Coordinates of C-alpha atoms in Angstrom, one line a residue:
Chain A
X30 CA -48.9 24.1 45.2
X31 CA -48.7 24.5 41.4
X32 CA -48.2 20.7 39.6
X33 CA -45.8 20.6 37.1
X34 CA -45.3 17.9 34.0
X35 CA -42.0 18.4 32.7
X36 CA -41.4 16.8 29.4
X37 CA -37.6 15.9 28.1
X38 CA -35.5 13.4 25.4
X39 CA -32.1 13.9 27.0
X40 CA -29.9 14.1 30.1
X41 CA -32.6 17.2 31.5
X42 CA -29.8 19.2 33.7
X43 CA -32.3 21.7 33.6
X44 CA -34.9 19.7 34.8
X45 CA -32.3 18.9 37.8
X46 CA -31.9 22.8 38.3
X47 CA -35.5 22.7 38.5
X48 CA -35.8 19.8 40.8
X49 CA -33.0 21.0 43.2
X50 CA -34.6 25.1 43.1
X51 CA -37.7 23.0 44.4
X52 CA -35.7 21.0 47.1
X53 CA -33.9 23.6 48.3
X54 CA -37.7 25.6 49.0
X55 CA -36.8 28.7 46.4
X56 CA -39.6 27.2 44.1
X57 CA -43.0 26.7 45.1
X58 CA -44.1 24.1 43.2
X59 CA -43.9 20.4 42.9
X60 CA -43.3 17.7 39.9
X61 CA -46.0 15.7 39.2
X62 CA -44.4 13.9 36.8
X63 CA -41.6 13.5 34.1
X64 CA -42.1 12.1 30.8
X65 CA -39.9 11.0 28.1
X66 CA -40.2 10.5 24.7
X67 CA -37.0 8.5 24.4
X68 CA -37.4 5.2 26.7
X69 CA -33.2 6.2 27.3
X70 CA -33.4 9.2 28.1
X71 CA -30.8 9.6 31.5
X72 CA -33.4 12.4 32.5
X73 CA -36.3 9.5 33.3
X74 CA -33.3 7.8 35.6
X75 CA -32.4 11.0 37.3
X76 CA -36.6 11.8 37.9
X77 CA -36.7 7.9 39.1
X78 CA -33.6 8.5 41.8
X79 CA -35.3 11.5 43.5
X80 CA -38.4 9.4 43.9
X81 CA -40.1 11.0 41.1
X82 CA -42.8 9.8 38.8
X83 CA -40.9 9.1 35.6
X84 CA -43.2 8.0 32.8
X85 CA -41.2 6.6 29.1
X86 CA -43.8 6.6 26.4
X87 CA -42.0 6.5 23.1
X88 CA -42.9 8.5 20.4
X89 CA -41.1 6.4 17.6
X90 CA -43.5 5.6 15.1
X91 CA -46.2 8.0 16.0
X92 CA -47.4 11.6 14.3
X93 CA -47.6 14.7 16.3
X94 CA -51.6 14.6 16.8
X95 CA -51.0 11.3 18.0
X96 CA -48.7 11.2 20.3
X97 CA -49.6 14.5 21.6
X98 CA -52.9 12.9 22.9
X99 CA -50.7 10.6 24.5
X100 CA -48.9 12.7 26.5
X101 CA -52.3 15.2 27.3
X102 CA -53.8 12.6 28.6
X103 CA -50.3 11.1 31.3
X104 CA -50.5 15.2 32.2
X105 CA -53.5 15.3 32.6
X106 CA -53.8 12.2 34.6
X107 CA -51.4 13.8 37.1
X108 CA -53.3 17.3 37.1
X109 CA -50.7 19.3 35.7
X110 CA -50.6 22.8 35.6
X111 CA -47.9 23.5 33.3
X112 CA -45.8 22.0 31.1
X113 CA -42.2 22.4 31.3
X114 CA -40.3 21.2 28.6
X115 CA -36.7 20.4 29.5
X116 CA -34.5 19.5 26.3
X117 CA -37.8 17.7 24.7
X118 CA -36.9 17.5 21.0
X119 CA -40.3 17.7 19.6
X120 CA -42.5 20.1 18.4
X121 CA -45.6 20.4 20.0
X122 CA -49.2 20.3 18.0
X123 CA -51.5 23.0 17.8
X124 CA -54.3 20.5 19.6
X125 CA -51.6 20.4 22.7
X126 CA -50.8 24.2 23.2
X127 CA -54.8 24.8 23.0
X128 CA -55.2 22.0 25.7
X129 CA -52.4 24.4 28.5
X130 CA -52.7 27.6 27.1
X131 CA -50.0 30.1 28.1
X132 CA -49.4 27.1 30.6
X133 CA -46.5 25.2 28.9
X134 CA -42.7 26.8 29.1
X135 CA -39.6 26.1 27.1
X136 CA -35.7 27.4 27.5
X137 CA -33.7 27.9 24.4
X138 CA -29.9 28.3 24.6
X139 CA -29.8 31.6 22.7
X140 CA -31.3 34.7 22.8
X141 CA -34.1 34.7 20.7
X142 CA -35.1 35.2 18.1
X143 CA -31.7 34.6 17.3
X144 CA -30.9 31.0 16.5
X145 CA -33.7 28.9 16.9
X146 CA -33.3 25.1 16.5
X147 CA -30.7 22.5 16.9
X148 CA -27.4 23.6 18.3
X149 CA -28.0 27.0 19.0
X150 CA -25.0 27.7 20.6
X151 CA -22.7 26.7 17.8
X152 CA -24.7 28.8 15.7
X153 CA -24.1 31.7 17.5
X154 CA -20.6 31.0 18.1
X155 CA -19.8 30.2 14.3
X156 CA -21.7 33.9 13.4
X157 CA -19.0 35.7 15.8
X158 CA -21.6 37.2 18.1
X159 CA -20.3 39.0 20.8
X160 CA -23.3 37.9 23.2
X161 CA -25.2 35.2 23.8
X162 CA -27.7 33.6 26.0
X163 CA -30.8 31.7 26.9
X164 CA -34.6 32.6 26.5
X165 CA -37.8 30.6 28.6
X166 CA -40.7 31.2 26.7
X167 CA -43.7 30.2 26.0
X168 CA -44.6 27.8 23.4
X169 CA -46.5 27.8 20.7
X170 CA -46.9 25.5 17.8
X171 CA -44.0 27.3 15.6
X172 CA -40.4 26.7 16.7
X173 CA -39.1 28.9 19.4
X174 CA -41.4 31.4 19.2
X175 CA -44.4 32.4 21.5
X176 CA -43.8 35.2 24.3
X177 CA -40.8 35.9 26.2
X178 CA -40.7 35.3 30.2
X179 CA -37.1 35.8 31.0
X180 CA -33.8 35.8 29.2
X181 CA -30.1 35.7 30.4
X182 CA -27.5 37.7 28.4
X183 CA -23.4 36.3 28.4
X184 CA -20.5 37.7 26.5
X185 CA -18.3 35.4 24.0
X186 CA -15.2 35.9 24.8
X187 CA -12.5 35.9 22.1
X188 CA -10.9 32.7 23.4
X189 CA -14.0 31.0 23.6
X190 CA -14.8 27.8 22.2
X191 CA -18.5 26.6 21.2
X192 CA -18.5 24.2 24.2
X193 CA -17.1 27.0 26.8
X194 CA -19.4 29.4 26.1
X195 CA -22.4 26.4 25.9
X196 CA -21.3 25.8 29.7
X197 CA -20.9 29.3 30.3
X198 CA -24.8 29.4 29.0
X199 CA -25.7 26.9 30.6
X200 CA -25.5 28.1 34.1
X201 CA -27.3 30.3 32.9
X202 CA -30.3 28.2 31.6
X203 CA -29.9 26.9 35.4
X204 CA -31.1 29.8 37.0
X205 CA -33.8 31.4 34.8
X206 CA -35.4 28.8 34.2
X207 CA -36.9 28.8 37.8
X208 CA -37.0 32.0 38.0
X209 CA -39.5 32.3 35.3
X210 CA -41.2 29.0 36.6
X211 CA -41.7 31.1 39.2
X212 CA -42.9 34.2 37.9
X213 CA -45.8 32.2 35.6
X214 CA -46.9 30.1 39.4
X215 CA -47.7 32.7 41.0
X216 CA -49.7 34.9 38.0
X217 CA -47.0 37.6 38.5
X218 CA -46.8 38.5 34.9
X219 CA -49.5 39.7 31.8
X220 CA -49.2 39.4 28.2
X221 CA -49.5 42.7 26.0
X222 CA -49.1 41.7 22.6
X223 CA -46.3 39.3 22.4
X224 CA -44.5 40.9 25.3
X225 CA -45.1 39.4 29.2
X226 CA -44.7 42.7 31.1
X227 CA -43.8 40.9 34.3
X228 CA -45.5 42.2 38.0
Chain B
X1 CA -3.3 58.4 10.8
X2 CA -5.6 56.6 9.2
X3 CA -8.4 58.4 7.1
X4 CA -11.8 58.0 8.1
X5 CA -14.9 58.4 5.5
X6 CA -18.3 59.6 7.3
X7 CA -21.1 58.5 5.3
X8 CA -24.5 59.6 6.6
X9 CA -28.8 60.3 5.5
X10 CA -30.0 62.3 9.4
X11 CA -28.3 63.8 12.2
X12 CA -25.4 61.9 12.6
X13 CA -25.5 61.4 16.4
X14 CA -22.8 58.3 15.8
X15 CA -20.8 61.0 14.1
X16 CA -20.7 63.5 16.5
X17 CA -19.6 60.6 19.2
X18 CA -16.7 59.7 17.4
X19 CA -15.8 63.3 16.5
X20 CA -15.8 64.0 20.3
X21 CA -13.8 61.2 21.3
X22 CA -11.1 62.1 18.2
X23 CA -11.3 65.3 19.6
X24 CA -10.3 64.5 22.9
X25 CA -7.8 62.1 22.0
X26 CA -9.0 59.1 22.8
X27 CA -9.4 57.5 18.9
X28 CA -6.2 57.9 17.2
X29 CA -7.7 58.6 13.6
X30 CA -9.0 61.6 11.6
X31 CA -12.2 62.6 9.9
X32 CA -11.4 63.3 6.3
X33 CA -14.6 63.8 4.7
X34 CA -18.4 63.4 6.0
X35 CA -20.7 62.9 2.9
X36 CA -24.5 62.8 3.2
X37 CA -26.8 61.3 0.4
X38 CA -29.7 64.1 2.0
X39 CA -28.5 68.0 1.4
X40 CA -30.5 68.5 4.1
X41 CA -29.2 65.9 6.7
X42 CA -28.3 68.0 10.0
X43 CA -25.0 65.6 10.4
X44 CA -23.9 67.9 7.7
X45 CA -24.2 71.1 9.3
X46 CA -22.5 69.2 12.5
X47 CA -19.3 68.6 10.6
X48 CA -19.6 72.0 9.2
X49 CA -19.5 73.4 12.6
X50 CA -17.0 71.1 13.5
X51 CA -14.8 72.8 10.4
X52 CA -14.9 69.0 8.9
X53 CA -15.1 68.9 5.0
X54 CA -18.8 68.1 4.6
X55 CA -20.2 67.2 1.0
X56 CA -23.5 66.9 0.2
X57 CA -24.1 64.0 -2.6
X58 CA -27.5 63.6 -3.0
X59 CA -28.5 60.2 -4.6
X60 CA -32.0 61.0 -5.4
X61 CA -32.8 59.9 -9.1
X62 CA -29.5 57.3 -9.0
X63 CA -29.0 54.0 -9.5
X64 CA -27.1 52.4 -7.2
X65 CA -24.0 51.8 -8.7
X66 CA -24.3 55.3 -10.4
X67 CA -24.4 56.8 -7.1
X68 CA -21.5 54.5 -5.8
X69 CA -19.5 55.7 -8.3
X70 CA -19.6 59.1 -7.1
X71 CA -19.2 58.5 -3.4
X72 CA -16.5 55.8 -4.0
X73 CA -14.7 58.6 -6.3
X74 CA -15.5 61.3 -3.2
X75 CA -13.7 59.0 -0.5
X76 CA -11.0 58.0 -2.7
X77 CA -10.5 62.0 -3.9
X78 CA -10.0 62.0 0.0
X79 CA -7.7 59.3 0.4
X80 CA -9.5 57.6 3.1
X81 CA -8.6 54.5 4.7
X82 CA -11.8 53.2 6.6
X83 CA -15.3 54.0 5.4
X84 CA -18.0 54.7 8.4
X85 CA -21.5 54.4 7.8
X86 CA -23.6 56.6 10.6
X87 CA -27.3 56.4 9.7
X88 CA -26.3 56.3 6.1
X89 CA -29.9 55.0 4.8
X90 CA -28.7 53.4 1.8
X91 CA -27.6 49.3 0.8
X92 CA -24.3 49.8 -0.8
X93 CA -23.2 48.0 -4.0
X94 CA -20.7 44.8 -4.5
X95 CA -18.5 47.7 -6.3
X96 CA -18.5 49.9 -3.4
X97 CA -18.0 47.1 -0.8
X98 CA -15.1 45.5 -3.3
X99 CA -13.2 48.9 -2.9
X100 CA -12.8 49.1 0.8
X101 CA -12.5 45.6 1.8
X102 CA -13.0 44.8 5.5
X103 CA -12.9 48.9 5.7
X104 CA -16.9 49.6 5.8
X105 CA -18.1 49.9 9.6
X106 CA -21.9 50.0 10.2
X107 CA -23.7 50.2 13.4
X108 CA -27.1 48.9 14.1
X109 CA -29.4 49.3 17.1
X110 CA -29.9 45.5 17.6
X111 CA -27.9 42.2 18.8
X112 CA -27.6 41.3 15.3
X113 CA -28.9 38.9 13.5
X114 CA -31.5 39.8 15.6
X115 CA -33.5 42.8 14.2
X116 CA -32.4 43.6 10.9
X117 CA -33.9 46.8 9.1
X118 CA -35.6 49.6 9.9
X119 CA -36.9 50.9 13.6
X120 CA -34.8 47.9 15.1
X121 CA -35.4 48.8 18.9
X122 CA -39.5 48.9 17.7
X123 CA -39.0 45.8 16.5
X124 CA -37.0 44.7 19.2
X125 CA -39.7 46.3 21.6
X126 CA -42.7 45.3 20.3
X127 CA -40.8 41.2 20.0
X128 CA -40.8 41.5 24.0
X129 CA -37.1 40.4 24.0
X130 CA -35.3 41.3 27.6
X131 CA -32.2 42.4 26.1
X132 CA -31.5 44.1 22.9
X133 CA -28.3 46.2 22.1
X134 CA -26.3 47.4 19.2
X135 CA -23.7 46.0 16.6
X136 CA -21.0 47.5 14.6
X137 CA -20.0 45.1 12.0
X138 CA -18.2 45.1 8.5
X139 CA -20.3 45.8 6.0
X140 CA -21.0 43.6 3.1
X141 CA -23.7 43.9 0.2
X142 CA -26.6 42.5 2.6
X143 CA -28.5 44.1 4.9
X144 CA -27.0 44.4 8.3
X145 CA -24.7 41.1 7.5
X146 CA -20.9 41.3 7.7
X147 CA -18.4 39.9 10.1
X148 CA -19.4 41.5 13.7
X149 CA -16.4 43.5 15.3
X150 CA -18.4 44.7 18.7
X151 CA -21.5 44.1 20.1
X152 CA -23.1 46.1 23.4
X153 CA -26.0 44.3 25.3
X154 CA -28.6 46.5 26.9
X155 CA -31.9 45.2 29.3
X156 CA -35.4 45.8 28.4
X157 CA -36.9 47.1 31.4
X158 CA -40.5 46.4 32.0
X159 CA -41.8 50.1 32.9
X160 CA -39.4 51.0 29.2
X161 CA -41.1 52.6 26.1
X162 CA -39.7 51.8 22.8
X163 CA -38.1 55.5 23.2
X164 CA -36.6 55.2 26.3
X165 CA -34.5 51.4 25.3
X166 CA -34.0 53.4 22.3
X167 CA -31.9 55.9 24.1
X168 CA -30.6 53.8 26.7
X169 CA -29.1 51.7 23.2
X170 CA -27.7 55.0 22.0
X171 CA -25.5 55.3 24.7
X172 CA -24.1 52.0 24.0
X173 CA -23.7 53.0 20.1
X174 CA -21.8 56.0 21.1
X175 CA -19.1 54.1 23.5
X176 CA -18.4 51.1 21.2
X177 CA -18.7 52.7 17.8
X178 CA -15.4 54.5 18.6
X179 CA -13.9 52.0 20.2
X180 CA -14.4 49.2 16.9
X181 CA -13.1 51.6 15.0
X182 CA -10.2 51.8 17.0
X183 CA -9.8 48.2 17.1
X184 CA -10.0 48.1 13.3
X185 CA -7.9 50.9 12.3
X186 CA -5.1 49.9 14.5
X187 CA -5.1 46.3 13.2
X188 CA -6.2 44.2 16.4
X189 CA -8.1 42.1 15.1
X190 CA -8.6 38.6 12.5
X191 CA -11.3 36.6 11.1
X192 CA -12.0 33.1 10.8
X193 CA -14.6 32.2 9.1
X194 CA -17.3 34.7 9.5
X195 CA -16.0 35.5 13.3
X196 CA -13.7 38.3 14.3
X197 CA -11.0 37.4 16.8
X198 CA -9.2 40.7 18.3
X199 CA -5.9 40.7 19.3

């Protein structure tokens, strides 16, 4: 059974998806642990409820390089296979992707490489796209970027609001993001280029 | 009946779409001139066949706003209404746009903003996104920029070539080309801000 660390700074709903896909036995694997970066993070107190490992260690006040080794060393103290990052609002340093290579996943609530960063989905509802969506990836050290696992398509509908169609996106976000978790478990995928042609 | 101006550089595949579907009465609109900047472009000999007025206006040696001139004095000459770019390979000028306000329609072979430029499904392809698609937008003086009026979303499949998501995006072009144009010549539409909100 594959271990996964799964790294967030916020409320983590997908890290609930996640945890519930694994609870209901659709996803084979198990969380090791759950760290935050932000000490009030409601994701630590959701992990802690399920019986989870939940691990604060603040980043305030410390560079990338060095916090980083911080948190290589909690995932690698609970044998992590990948890294699942789950609304964590940091960029990660070159020294961490080199320590899980092709092992550490993100989902971005657009479909790349549309809209990267903060509020993607006010971005893409303030440009008058006509479809949106979410992308899990892996990560790399640049924002948003690095190989495409899965991604989810929806349509904006002309009565839309930024918030309906960040729900509407949302459920999305719910159900690939396992999915993928999934795919990148079990090996069922290899990268040519920067494309994963999956298997 | 509103006047439609064809402007295209190849073969005018978009062209012959909305010609078909004029033809069989389901865009209410006619095709008053078709102007290619290449003598040589076969969309030309299609509205030829077609018993369209086709002009060939080559822009080789001109300036941009020199060869804006001409066409702008071509479509006018022709008292069109709504100006629609089909593989017309050419940026046009503040003047040009400035004459035909919100009545320049582009389509490009991506989910805009994604994939801007040239070979857009290659790029699209060779990115490793899952879906890609096509855009028809307004045109303004920036490269595939412009308020978006219809957008059609396509999947990547993982046995596609760049050639075979190319043609499986053509199809898409062909059915919403038409129908933005109807949407646009019959009024149906606002924008706010840069979004456009049919009606």
């Amino acid at each position: 059974m594959k271990r996964l660390g799964v790294m967030l700074s916020g409320r983590g709903s997908n890290f609930e998806a996640i945890a519930d896909r694994i609870a209901e036995g659709k996803l084979a694997a198990e969380i090791a642990v759950v760290i935050s970066n932000r000490p009030d993070a409601p994701g630590l107190e959701a992990a802690r409820r399920r019986g989870l490992k939940a691990v604060s260690l603040p980043s305030r006040g410390l560079d990338r390089e060095e916090y980083d080794r911080q948190t290589i060393a909690e995932l690698k103290a609970n044998n992590v296979d990948f890294v699942i990052l789950a609304g964590y609002m940091r960029l990660l340093s070159a020294t961490f992707i080199r320590e899980f290579p092709l092992r550490v996943l993100n989902i971005h609530p657009s479909l790349l490489p549309a809209f990267t960063g903060l509020d993607a989905q006010h971005q893409a509802f303030d440009y008058g796209v006509r479809f949106s969506g979410c992308t899990v990836h892996f990560v790399d050290e640049h924002l948003d970027n690095g190989p495409i696992i899965l991604q989810a398509a929806v349509p904006v509908e002309c009565d839309d609001t930024a918030e309906t169609l960040s729900a509407r996106i949302l459920q999305q976000e719910h159900r690939i993001y396992s999915e993928a978790i999934g795919i990148v478990v079990n090996g069922k995928f290899r990268v040519e280029g920067r494309r994963v042609v999956l298997s």
